[in-house]
PDB file of C-alpha atoms in Angstrom:
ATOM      1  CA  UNK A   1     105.387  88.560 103.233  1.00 53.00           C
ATOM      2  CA  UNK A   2     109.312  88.312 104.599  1.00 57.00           C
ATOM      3  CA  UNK A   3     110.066  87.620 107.971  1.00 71.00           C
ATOM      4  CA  UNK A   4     106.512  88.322 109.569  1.00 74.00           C
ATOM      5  CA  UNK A   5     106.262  86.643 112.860  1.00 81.00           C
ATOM      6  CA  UNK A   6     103.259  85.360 114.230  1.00 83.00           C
ATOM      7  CA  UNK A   7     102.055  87.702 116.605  1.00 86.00           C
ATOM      8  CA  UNK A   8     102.410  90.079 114.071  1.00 91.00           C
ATOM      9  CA  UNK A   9      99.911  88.880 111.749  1.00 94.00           C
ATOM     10  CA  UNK A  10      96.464  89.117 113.894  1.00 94.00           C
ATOM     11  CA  UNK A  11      96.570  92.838 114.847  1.00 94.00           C
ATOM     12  CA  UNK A  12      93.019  93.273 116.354  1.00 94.00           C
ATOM     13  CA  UNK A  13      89.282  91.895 117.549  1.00 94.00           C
ATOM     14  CA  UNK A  14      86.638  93.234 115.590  1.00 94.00           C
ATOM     15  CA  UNK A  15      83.626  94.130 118.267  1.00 92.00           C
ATOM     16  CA  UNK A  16      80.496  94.740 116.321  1.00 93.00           C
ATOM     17  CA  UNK A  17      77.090  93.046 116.781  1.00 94.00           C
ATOM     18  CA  UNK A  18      77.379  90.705 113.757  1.00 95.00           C
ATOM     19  CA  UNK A  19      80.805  89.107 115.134  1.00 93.00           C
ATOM     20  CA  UNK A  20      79.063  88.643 118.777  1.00 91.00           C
ATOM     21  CA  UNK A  21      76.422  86.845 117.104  1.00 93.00           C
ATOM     22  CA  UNK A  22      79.149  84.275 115.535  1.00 93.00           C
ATOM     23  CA  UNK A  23      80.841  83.761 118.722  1.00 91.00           C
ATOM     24  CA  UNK A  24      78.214  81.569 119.674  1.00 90.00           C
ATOM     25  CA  UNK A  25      79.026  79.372 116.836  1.00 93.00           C
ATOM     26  CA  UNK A  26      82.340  79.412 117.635  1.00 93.00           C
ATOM     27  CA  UNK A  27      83.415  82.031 114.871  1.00 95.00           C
ATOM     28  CA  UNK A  28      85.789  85.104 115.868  1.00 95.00           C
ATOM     29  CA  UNK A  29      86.349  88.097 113.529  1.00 96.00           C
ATOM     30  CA  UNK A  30      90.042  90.219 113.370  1.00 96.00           C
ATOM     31  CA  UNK A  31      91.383  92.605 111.313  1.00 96.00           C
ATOM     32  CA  UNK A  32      94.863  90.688 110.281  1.00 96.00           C
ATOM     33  CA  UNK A  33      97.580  91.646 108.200  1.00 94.00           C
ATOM     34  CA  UNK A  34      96.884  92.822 104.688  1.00 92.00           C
ATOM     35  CA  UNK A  35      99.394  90.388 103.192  1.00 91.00           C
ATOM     36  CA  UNK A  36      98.769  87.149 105.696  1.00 92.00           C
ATOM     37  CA  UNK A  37      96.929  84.251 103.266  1.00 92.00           C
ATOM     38  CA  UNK A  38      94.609  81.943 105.759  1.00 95.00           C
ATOM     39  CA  UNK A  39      97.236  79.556 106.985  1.00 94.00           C
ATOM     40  CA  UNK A  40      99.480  82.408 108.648  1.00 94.00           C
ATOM     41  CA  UNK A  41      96.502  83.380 110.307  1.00 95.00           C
ATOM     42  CA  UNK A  42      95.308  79.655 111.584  1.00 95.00           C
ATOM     43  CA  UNK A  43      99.035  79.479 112.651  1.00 94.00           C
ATOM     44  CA  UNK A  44      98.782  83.006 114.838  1.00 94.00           C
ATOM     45  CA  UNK A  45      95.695  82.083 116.156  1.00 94.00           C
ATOM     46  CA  UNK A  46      96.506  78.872 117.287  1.00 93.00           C
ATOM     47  CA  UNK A  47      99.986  80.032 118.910  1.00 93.00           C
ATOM     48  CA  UNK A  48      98.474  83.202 120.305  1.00 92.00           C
ATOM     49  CA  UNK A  49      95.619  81.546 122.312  1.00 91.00           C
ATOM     50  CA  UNK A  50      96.635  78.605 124.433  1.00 90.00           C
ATOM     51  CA  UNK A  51      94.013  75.451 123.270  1.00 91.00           C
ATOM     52  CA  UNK A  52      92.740  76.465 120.252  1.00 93.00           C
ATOM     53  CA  UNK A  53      92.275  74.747 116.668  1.00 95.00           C
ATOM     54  CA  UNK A  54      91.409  76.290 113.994  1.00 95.00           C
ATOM     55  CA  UNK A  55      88.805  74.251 111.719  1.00 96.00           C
ATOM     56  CA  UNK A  56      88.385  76.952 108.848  1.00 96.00           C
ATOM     57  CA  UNK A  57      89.341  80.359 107.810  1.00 97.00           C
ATOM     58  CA  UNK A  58      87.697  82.879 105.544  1.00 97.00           C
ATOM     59  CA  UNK A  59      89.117  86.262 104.681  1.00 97.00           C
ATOM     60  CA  UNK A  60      87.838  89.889 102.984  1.00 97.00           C
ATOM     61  CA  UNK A  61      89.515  92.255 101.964  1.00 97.00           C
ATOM     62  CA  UNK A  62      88.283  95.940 102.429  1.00 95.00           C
ATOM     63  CA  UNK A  63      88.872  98.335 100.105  1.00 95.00           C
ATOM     64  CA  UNK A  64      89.543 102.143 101.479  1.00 93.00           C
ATOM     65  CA  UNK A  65      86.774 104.423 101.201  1.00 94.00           C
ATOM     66  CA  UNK A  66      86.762 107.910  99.655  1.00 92.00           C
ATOM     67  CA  UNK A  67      87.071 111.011 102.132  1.00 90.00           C
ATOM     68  CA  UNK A  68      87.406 115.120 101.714  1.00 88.00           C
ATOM     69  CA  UNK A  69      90.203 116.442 102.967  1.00 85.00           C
ATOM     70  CA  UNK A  70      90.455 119.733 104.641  1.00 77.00           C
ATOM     71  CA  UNK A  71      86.998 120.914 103.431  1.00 73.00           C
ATOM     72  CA  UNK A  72      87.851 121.323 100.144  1.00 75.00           C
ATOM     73  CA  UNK A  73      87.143 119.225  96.804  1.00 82.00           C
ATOM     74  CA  UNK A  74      89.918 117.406  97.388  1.00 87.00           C
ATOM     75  CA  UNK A  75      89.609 113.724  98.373  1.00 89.00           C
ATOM     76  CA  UNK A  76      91.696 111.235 100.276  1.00 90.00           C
ATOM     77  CA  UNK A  77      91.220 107.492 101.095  1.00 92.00           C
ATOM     78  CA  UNK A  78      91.021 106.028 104.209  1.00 93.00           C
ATOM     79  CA  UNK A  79      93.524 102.627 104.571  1.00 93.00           C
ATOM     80  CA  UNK A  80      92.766  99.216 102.998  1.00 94.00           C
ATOM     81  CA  UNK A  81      91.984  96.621 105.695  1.00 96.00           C
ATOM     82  CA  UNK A  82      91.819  92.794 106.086  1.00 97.00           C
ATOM     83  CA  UNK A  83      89.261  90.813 108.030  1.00 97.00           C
ATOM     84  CA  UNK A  84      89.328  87.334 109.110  1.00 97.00           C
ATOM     85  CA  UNK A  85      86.913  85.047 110.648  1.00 97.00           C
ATOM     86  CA  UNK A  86      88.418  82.087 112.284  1.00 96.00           C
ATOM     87  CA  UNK A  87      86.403  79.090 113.003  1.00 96.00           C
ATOM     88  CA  UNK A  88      87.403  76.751 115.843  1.00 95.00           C
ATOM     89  CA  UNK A  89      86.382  73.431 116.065  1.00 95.00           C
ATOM     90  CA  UNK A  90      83.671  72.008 118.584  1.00 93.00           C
ATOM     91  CA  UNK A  91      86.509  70.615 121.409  1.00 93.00           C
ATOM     92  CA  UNK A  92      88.016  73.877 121.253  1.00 90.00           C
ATOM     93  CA  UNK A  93      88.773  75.960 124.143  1.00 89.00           C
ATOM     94  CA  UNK A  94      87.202  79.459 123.573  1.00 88.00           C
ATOM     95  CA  UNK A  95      89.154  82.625 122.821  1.00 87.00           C
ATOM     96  CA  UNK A  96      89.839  84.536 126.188  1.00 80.00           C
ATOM     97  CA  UNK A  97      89.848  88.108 124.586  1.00 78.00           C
ATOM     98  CA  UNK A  98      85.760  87.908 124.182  1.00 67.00           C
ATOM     99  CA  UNK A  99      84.919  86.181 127.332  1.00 68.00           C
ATOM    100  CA  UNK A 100      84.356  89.247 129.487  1.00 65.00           C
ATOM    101  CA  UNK A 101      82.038  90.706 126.421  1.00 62.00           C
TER     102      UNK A 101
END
């Protein structure tokens, strides 16, 4: 990945139910950069929200799915994404994106 700042890695939150479940544990989900590897993404998280650390990172990568086009047999796929779930560690300051949620 050349020249990719940091704040260009982490693009969005994922909202679902399963991620509010982990905030509790301290665990946030994003979709990130397909080409970031997990310590671009502990650095972006850490620089993007003021009094965080990052204990772990896991990633997944999400493979387009198969869609019709136009109504006809012809098929298209949707993008490939990336996830990551970040793990901060216990005298971590929470992630103000998800506090209003």
């Amino acid at each position: 990945m050349a020249n990719v700042q940091y704040y260009d890695v982490i693009l969005k939150p994922v909202v679902t139910e399963k991620s509010m479940e982990l905030m509790g544990e301290k665990k946030y989900t994003f979709l990130v950069h397909p080409e970031a590897n997990k310590s671009q993404i502990k650095e972006a998280a850490e620089k993007m929200f003021e009094g965080t650390k990052v204990a772990k990172v896991n990633t997944m990568n999400c493979e387009g799915k198969k869609k019709r086009v136009r109504g006809t047999m012809q098929f298209g796929m949707t993008a490939k994404t990336k996830k990551a779930v970040v793990q901060l560690t216990e005298d971590s300051a929470d992630i103000e994106i998800f506090e209003g949620l």
